[in-house]
mmCIF file of C-alpha atoms in Angstrom:
data_model
loop_
_atom_site.group_PDB
_atom_site.id
_atom_site.type_symbol
_atom_site.label_atom_id
_atom_site.label_comp_id
_atom_site.label_asym_id
_atom_site.label_seq_id
_atom_site.Cartn_x
_atom_site.Cartn_y
_atom_site.Cartn_z
ATOM 1 C CA UNK A 21 -0.040 -0.039 0.004
ATOM 2 C CA UNK A 22 2.700 2.391 0.818
ATOM 3 C CA UNK A 23 4.688 1.662 -2.737
ATOM 4 C CA UNK A 24 1.431 2.392 -4.561
ATOM 5 C CA UNK A 25 1.047 6.011 -2.411
ATOM 6 C CA UNK A 26 -2.073 4.768 -0.855
ATOM 7 C CA UNK A 27 -1.292 5.399 2.482
ATOM 8 C CA UNK A 28 -3.707 7.846 4.047
ATOM 9 C CA UNK A 29 -1.247 9.015 6.544
ATOM 10 C CA UNK A 30 1.286 10.398 3.928
ATOM 11 C CA UNK A 31 -1.208 12.754 2.216
ATOM 12 C CA UNK A 32 0.620 15.310 -0.036
ATOM 13 C CA UNK A 33 -0.251 18.884 0.247
ATOM 14 C CA UNK A 34 -1.338 20.325 -2.867
ATOM 15 C CA UNK A 35 -0.690 24.116 -3.947
ATOM 16 C CA UNK A 36 -3.745 25.803 -5.630
ATOM 17 C CA UNK A 37 -3.469 26.236 -9.320
ATOM 18 C CA UNK A 38 -2.882 29.614 -10.742
ATOM 19 C CA UNK A 39 -5.268 30.180 -13.648
ATOM 20 C CA UNK A 40 -4.030 33.372 -14.801
ATOM 21 C CA UNK A 41 -0.640 32.887 -14.585
ATOM 22 C CA UNK A 42 1.600 33.983 -17.614
ATOM 23 C CA UNK A 43 -0.742 36.335 -19.597
ATOM 24 C CA UNK A 44 0.713 38.947 -21.552
ATOM 25 C CA UNK A 45 -0.681 42.777 -21.229
ATOM 26 C CA UNK A 46 -3.596 42.200 -23.672
ATOM 27 C CA UNK A 47 -4.478 38.902 -22.086
ATOM 28 C CA UNK A 48 -4.458 40.255 -18.836
ATOM 29 C CA UNK A 49 -6.620 43.487 -20.137
ATOM 30 C CA UNK A 50 -9.227 41.202 -21.625
ATOM 31 C CA UNK A 51 -9.540 38.929 -18.385
ATOM 32 C CA UNK A 52 -9.770 41.834 -16.169
ATOM 33 C CA UNK A 53 -12.548 43.232 -18.060
ATOM 34 C CA UNK A 54 -14.293 39.760 -18.423
ATOM 35 C CA UNK A 55 -13.881 39.700 -14.194
ATOM 36 C CA UNK A 56 -15.722 42.571 -13.904
ATOM 37 C CA UNK A 57 -18.705 42.214 -16.254
ATOM 38 C CA UNK A 58 -19.173 38.699 -18.029
ATOM 39 C CA UNK A 59 -20.194 37.560 -19.862
ATOM 40 C CA UNK A 60 -19.790 40.235 -22.497
ATOM 41 C CA UNK A 61 -20.140 40.589 -26.107
ATOM 42 C CA UNK A 62 -17.291 40.662 -28.522
ATOM 43 C CA UNK A 63 -17.834 43.918 -29.692
ATOM 44 C CA UNK A 64 -18.288 45.705 -26.148
ATOM 45 C CA UNK A 65 -15.007 43.779 -24.918
ATOM 46 C CA UNK A 66 -13.077 45.324 -27.844
ATOM 47 C CA UNK A 67 -14.381 48.906 -27.452
ATOM 48 C CA UNK A 68 -13.663 48.675 -23.386
ATOM 49 C CA UNK A 69 -9.951 47.118 -23.975
ATOM 50 C CA UNK A 70 -9.289 49.191 -26.699
ATOM 51 C CA UNK A 71 -7.703 46.930 -28.736
ATOM 52 C CA UNK A 72 -7.829 46.357 -32.435
ATOM 53 C CA UNK A 73 -10.286 44.172 -33.708
ATOM 54 C CA UNK A 74 -7.597 41.766 -35.154
ATOM 55 C CA UNK A 75 -5.833 41.900 -31.805
ATOM 56 C CA UNK A 76 -8.915 41.233 -29.787
ATOM 57 C CA UNK A 77 -9.672 38.277 -31.946
ATOM 58 C CA UNK A 78 -6.052 36.706 -31.724
ATOM 59 C CA UNK A 79 -5.964 37.386 -28.025
ATOM 60 C CA UNK A 80 -9.683 35.663 -27.293
ATOM 61 C CA UNK A 81 -8.385 32.795 -29.611
ATOM 62 C CA UNK A 82 -5.399 32.451 -27.312
ATOM 63 C CA UNK A 83 -7.645 32.376 -23.999
ATOM 64 C CA UNK A 84 -9.987 30.129 -25.490
ATOM 65 C CA UNK A 85 -7.230 27.311 -26.379
ATOM 66 C CA UNK A 86 -5.499 27.827 -22.778
ATOM 67 C CA UNK A 87 -9.316 27.119 -21.489
ATOM 68 C CA UNK A 88 -9.518 30.728 -19.436
ATOM 69 C CA UNK A 89 -12.700 31.801 -21.442
ATOM 70 C CA UNK A 90 -15.447 30.331 -23.608
ATOM 71 C CA UNK A 91 -17.445 31.526 -26.408
ATOM 72 C CA UNK A 92 -21.387 31.389 -25.399
ATOM 73 C CA UNK A 93 -24.509 31.958 -28.100
ATOM 74 C CA UNK A 94 -24.656 35.378 -29.398
ATOM 75 C CA UNK A 95 -20.710 35.969 -29.995
ATOM 76 C CA UNK A 96 -20.816 36.442 -25.986
ATOM 77 C CA UNK A 97 -17.411 35.766 -23.886
ATOM 78 C CA UNK A 98 -17.343 34.153 -20.247
ATOM 79 C CA UNK A 99 -14.435 33.224 -18.083
ATOM 80 C CA UNK A 100 -14.305 29.730 -17.315
#
């Protein structure tokens, strides 16, 4: 049992996972806006962030691929 790590007396202490580590400036800006008011339409997010449409789209894609945000029906974005 000990060799398999099943011993209850030896519980490992896990550290909480940091979801928003290593975000660049634009990613952090999008995440901060969504923390305040989510879900939010993609056009409103673009306006609030002050980023160009292409930059907003690429940042959203990067955050979706990292499972930080998700797209809802109606082009609304939400944090996971």
